[in-house]
XYZ file of N, CA and C in Angstrom:
675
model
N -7.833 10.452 -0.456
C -8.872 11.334 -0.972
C -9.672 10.611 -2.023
N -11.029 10.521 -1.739
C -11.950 10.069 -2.356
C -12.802 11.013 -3.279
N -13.204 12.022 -2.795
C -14.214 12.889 -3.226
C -13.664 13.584 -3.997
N -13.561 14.181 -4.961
C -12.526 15.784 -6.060
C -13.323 16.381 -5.873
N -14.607 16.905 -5.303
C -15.530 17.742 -5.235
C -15.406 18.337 -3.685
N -14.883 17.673 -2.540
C -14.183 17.975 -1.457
C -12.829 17.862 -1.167
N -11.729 19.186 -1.062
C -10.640 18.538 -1.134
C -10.626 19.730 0.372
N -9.437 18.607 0.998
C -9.194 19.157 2.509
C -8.032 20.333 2.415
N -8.304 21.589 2.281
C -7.055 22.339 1.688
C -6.528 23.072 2.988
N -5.237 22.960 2.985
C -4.585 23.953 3.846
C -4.415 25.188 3.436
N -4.386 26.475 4.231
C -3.924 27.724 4.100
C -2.794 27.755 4.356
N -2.328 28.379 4.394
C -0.645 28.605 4.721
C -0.254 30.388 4.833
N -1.241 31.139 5.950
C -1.354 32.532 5.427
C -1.373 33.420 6.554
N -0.502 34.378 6.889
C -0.616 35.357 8.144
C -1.451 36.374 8.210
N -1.899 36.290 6.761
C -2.319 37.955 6.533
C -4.218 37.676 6.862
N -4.488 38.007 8.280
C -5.997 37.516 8.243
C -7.135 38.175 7.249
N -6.662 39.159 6.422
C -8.058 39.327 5.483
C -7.811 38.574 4.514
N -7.021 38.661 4.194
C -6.623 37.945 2.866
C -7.214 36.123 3.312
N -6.849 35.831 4.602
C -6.984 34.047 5.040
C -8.715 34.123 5.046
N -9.199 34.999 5.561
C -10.377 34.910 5.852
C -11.514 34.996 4.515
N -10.736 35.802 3.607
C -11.952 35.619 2.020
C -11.695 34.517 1.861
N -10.298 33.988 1.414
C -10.008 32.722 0.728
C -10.833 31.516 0.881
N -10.789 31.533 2.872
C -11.666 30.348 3.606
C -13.071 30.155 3.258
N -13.402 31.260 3.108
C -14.949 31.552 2.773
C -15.142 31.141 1.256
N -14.361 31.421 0.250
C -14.439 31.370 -0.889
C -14.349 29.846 -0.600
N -13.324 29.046 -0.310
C -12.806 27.927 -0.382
C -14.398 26.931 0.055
N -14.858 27.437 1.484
C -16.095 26.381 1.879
C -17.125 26.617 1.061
N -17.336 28.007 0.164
C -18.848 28.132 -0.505
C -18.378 27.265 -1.868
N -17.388 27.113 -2.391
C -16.931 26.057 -3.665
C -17.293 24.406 -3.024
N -17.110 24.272 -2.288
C -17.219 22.713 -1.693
C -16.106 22.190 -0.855
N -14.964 23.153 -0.729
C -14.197 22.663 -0.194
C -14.037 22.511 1.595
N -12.755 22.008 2.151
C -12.773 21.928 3.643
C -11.722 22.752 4.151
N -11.700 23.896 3.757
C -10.548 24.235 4.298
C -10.249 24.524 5.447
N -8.630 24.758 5.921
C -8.400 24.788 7.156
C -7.265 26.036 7.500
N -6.509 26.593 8.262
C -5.737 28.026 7.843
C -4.762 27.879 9.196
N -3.708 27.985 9.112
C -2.222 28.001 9.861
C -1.515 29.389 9.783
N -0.897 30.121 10.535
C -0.301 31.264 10.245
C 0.725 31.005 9.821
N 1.749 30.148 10.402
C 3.006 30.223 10.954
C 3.252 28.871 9.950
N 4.657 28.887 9.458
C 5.354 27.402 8.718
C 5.467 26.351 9.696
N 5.701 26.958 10.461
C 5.989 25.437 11.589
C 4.908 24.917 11.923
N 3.749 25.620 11.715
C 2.496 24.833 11.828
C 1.886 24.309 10.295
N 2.115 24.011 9.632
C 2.331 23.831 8.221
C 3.000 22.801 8.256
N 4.079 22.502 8.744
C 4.497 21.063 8.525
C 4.337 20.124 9.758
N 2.988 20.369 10.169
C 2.206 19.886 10.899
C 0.983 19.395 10.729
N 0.434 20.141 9.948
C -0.744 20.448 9.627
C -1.111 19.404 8.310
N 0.342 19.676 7.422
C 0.148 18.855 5.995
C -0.716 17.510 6.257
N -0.084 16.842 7.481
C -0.908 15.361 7.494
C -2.298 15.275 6.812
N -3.048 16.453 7.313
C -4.577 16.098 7.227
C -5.007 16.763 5.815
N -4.140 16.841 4.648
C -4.132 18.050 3.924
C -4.160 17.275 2.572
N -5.223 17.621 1.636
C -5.045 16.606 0.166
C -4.450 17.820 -0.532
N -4.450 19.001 -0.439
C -3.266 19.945 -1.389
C -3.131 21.345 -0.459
N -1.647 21.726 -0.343
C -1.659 22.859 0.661
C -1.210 23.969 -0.575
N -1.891 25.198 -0.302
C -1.848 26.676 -0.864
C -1.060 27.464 0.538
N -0.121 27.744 -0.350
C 1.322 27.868 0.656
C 2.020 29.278 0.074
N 1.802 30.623 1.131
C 2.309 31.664 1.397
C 3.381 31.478 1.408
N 4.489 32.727 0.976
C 6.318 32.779 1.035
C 6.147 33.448 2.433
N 5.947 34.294 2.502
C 5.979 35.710 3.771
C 5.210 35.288 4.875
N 6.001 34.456 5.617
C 5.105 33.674 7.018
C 5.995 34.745 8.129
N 5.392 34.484 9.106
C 5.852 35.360 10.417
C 7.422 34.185 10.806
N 7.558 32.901 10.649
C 8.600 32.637 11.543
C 10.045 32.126 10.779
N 9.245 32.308 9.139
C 10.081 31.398 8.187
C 9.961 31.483 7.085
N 10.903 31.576 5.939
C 10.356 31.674 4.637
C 9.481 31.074 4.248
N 8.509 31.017 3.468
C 7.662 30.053 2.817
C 8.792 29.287 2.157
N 9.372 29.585 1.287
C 10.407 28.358 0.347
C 11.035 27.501 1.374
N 11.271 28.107 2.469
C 11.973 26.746 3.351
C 10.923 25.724 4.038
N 10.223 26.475 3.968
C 8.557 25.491 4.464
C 8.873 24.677 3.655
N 8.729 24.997 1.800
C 8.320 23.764 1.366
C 9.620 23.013 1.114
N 10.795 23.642 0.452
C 12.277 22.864 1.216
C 11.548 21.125 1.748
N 11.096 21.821 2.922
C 10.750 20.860 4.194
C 9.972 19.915 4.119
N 8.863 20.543 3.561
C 7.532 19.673 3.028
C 7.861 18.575 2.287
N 8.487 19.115 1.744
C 8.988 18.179 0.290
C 10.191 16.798 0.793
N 10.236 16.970 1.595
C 11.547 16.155 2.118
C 10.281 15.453 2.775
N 8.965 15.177 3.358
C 8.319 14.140 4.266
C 7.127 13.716 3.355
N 6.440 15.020 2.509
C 4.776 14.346 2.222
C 4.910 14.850 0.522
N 4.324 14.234 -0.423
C 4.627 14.331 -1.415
C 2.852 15.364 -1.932
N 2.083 16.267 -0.996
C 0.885 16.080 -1.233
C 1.064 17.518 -2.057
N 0.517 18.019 -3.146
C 0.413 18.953 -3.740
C 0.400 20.257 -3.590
N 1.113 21.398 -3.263
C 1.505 22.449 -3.080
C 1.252 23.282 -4.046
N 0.475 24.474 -3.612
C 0.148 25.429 -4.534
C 0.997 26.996 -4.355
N 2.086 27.196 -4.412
C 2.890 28.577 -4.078
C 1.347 29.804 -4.294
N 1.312 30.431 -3.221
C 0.200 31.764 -3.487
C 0.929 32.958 -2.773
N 1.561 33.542 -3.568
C 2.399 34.532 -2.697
C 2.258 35.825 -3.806
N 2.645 37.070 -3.069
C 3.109 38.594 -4.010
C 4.202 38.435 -4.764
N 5.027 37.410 -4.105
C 6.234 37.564 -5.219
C 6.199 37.142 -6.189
N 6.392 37.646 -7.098
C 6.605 37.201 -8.703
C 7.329 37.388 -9.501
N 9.026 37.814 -9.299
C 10.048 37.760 -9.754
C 10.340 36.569 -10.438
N 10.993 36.444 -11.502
C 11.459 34.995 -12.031
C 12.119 34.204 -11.352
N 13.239 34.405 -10.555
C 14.408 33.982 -9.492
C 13.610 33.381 -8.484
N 12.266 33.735 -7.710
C 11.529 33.158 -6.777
C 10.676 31.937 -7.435
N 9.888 32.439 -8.782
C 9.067 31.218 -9.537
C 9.979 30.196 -9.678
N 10.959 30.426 -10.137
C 11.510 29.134 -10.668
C 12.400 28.450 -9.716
N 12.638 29.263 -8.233
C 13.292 28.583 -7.238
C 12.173 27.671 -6.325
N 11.264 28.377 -6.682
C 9.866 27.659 -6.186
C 9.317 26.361 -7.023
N 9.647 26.370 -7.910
C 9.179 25.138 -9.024
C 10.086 24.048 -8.640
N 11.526 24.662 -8.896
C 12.526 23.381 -8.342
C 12.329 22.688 -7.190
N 12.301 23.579 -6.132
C 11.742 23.038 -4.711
C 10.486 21.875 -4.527
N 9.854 22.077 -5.658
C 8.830 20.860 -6.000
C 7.335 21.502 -5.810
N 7.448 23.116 -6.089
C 5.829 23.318 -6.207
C 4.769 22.425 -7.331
N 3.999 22.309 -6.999
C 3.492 21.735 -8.309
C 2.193 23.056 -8.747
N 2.404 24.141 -8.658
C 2.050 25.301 -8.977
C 2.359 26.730 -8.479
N 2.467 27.928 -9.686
C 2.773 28.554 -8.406
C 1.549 29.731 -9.395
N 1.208 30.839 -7.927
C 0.392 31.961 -8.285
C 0.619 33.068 -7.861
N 0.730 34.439 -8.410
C 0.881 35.517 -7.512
C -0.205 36.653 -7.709
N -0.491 36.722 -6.289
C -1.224 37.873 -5.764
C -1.131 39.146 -6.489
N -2.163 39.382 -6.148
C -3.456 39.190 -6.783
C -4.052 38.169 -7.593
N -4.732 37.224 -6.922
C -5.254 35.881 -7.992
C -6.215 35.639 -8.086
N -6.983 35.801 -9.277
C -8.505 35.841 -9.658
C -9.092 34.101 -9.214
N -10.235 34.403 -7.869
C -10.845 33.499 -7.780
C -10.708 32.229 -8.730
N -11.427 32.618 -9.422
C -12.178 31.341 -9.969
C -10.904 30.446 -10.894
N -10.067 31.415 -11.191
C -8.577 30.522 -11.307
C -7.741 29.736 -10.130
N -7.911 30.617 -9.354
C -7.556 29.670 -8.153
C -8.739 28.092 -7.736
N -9.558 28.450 -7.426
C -10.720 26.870 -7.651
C -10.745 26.712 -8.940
N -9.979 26.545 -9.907
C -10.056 25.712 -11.441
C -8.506 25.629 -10.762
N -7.339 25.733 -10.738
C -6.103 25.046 -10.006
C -6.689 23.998 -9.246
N -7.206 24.032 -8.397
C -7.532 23.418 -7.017
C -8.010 21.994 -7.699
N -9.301 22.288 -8.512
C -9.346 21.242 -8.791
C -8.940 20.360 -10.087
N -8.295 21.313 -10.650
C -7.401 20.066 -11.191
C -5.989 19.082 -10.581
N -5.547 20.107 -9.212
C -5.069 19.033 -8.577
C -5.824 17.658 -7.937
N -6.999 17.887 -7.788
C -8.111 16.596 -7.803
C -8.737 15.520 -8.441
N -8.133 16.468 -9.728
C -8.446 15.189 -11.494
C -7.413 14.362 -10.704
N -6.469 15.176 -11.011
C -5.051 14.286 -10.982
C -4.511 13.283 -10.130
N -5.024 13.559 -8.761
C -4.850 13.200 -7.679
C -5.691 12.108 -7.570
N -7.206 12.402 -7.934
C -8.094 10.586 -8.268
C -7.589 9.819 -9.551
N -6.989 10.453 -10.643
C -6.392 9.259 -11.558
C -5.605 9.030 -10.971
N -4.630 9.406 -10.469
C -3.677 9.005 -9.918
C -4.011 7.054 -9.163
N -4.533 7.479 -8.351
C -5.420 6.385 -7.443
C -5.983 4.947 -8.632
N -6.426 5.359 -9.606
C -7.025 4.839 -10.755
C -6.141 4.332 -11.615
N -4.994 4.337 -11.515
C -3.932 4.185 -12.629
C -3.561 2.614 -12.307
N -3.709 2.073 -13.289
C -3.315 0.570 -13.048
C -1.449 -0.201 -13.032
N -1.686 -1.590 -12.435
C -0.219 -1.351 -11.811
C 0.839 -1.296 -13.038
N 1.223 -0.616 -13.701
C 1.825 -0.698 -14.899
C 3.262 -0.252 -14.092
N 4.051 -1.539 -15.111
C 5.716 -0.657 -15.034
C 5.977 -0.387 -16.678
N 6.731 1.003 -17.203
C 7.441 0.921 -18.218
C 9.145 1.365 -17.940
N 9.550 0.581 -18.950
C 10.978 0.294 -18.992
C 11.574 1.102 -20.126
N 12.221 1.780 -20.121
C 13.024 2.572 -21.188
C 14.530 2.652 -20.502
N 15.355 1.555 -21.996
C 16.948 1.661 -21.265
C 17.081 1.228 -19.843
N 17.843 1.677 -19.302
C 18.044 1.433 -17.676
C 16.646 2.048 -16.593
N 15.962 2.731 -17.232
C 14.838 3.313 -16.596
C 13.424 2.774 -16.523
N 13.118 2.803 -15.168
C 12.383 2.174 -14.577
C 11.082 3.069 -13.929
N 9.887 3.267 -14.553
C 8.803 3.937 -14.423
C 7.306 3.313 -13.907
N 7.342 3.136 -12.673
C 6.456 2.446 -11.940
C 5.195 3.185 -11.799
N 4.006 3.262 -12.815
C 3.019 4.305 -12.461
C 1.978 3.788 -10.910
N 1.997 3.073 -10.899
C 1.479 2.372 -9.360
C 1.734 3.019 -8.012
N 2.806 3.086 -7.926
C 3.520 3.329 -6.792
C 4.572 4.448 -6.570
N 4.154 5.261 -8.212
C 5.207 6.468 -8.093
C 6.837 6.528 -8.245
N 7.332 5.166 -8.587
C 8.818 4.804 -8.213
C 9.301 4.925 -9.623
N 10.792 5.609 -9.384
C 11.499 5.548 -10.883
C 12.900 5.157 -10.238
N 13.118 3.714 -11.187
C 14.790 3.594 -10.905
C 15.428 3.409 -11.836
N 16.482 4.178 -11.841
C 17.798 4.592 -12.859
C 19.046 3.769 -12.672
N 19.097 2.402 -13.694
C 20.635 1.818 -13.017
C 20.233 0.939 -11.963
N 18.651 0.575 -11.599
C 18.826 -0.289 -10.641
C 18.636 0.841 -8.947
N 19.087 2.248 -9.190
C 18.671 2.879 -8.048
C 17.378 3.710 -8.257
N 16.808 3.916 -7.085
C 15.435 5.306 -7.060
C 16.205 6.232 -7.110
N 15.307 7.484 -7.518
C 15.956 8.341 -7.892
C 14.127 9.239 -6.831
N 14.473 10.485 -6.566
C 13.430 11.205 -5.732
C 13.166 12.437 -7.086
N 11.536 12.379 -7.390
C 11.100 13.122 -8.068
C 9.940 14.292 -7.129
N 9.887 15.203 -7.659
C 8.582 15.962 -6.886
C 7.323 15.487 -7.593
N 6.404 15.414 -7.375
C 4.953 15.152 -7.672
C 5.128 15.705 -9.122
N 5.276 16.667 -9.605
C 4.758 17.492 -10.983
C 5.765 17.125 -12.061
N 7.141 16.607 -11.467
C 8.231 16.035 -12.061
C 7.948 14.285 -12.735
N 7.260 14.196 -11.267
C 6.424 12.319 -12.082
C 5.673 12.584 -12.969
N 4.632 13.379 -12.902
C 3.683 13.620 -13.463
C 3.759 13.807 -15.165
N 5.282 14.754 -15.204
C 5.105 15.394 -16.179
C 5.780 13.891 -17.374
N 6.608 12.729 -16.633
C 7.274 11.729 -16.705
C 6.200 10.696 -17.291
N 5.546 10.999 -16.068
C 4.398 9.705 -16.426
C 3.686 9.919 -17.584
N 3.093 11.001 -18.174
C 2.449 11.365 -19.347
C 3.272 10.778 -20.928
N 4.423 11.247 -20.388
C 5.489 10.477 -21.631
C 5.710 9.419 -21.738
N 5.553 8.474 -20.431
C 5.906 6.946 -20.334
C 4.759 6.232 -20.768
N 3.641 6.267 -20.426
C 2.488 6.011 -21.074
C 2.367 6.232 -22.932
N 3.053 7.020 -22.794
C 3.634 6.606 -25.001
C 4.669 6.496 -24.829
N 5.688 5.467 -24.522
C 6.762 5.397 -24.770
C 7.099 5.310 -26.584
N 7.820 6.179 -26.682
C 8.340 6.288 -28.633
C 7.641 7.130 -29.055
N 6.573 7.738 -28.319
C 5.535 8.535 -28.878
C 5.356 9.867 -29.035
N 5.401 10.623 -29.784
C 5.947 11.985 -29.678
C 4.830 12.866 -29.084
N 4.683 13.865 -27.832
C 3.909 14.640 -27.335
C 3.944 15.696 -27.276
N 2.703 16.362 -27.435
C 2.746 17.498 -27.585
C 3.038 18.736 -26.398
N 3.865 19.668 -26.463
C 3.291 20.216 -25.111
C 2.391 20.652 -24.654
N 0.958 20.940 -25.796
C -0.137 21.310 -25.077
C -0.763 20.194 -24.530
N -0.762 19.181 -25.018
C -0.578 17.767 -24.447
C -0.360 17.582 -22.708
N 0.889 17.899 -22.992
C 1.522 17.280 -21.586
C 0.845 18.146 -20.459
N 0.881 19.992 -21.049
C 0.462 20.878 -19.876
C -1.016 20.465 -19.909
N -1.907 20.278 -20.581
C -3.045 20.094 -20.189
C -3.315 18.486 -19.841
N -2.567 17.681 -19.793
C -2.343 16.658 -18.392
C -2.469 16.772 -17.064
N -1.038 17.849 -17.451
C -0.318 17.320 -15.860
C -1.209 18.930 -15.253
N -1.287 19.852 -15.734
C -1.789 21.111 -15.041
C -3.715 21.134 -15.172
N -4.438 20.632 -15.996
C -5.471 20.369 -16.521
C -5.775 21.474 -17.721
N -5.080 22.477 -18.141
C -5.205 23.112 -19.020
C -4.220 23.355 -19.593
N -4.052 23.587 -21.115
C -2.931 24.444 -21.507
C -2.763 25.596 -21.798
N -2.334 26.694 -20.614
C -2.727 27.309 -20.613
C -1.124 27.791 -20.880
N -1.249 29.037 -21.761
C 0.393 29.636 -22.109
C 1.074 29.821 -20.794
N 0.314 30.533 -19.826
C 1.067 31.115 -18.375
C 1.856 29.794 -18.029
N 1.305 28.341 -18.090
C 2.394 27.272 -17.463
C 3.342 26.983 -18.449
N 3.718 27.564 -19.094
C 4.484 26.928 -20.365
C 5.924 27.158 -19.723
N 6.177 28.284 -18.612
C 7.606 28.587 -18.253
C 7.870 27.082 -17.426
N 6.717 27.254 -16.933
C 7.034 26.158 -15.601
C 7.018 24.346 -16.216
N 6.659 24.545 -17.197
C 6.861 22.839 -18.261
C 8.251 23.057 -18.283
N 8.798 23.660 -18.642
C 10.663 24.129 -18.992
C 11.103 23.746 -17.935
N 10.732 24.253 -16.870
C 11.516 24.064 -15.423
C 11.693 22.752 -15.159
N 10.147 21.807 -14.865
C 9.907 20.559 -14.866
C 10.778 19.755 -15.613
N 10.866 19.912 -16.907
C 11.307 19.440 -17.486
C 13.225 19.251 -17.708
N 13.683 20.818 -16.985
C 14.789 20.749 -17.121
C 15.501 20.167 -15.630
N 14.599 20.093 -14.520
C 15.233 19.190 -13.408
C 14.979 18.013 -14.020
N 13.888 17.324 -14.595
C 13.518 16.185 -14.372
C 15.092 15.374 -15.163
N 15.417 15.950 -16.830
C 16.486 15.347 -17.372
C 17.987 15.604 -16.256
N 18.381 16.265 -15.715
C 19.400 16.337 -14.736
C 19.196 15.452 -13.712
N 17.905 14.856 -13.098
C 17.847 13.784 -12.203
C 17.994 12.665 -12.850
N 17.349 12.600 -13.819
C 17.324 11.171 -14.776
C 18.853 11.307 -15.068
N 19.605 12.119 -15.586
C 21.046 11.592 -15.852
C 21.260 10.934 -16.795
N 20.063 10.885 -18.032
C 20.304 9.857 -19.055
C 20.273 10.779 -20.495
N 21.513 11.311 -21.322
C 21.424 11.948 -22.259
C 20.542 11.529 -23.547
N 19.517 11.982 -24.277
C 19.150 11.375 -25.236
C 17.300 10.621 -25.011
N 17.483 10.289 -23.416
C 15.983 10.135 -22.982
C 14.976 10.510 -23.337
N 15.419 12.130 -22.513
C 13.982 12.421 -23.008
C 14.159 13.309 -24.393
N 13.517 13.339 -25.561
C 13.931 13.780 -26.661
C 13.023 14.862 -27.105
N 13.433 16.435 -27.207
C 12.774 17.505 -27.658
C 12.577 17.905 -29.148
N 11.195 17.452 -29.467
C 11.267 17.389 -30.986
C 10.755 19.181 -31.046
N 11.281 19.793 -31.753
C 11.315 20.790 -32.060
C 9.998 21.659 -32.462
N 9.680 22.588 -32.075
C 8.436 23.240 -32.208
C 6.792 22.399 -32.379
N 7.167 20.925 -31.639
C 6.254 20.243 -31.434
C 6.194 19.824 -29.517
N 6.890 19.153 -29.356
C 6.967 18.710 -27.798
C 8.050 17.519 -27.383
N 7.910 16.694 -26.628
C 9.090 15.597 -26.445
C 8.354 14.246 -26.784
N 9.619 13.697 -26.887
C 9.346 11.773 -26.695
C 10.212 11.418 -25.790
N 9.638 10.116 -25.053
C 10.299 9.251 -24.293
C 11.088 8.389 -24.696
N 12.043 8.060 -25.300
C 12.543 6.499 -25.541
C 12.704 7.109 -27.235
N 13.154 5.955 -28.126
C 13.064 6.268 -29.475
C 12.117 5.450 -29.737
């Protein structure tokens, strides 16, 4: 993906009124979107897809096992857009490796300000020069996305690097969390503040390294000392 002003978005949605504003909304913003009913066509579909907006309540399959799935082949940005909004679903959805989630009822123009800040992110991304940083046994490859612990990779979700990479880039450096959320999400906006927690609390259980990442208290974290 070249363009952030065109991003190729998947639907992921059974419910045809609901698929059919979205699409419309989606092409009069600039975008390309495209619309799947069913999950199994969804992890089909992802190929051609620079960020998929991904329904729970599909006709053949949970949405969470969709992305389960997703997440195991294409690392491309997932937006949860579902009714549910229980805590137990958000945050089983975050782990799974959403790198957002929204519930229905979702005001336009928040949804295209999501969208495209997965597009900031997604062209720096591209832009990021080949840097490795090293903290302890840890190994933070912003180039190529790779983190190895001990000499092994370790598998992060997109929003889990993300939230990694912001800290590794100051290594010793203390950050803020409005900082980090308006990085890695493009705003800091209070509503993501649950989902920084989440991120943050898989990311230290994968890393496996006590003391890493360091939570300075009513300010934000550091990487390293």
């Amino acid at each position: 993906m070249t363009d952030t002003a065109r991003m190729r978005v998947l639907l992921v949605e059974d419910d045809d009124g609901v698929a059919n504003a979205l699409v419309e909304a989606l092409r009069a913003n600039g975008h390309r979107p495209s619309r799947v009913r069913r999950g199994s066509d969804a992890l089909i579909a992802h190929r051609d897809a620079d960020v998929v907006l991904l329904d729970l309540g599909l006709p053949d399959q949970d949405g969470l096992e969709v992305l389960r799935k997703l997440r195991k082949i294409d690392p491309v940005p997932v937006l949860v857009l579902t009714a549910r909004g229980d805590e137990r679903t958000v945050v089983r959805g975050l782990r799974l490796g959403a790198d957002d989630y929204l519930v229905k009822p979702v005001r336009l123009a928040e949804l295209l300000a999501r969208i495209d800040a997965v597009a900031r992110r997604s062209a720096a991304r591209q832009q990021e020069p080949d840097d490795v940083v090293r903290v302890s046994d840890v190994e933070i490859d912003l180039q190529s996305r790779q983190v190895l612990v001990g000499g092994r990779e370790i598998s992060l979700t997109t929003k889990e690097f993300d939230v990694l990479a912001v800290l590794a880039r100051r290594p010793g450096t203390a950050v803020s969390r409005q900082q980090l959320m308006d990085e890695v999400w493009g705003n800091a906006f209070v509503a993501v503040s649950r989902t920084l927690d989440v991120h943050l609390t898989q990311l230290r259980a994968k890393l496996d390294r006590p003391g890493l990442l360091h939570t300075i208290r009513g300010f934000g974290y550091r990487l390293g000392e």
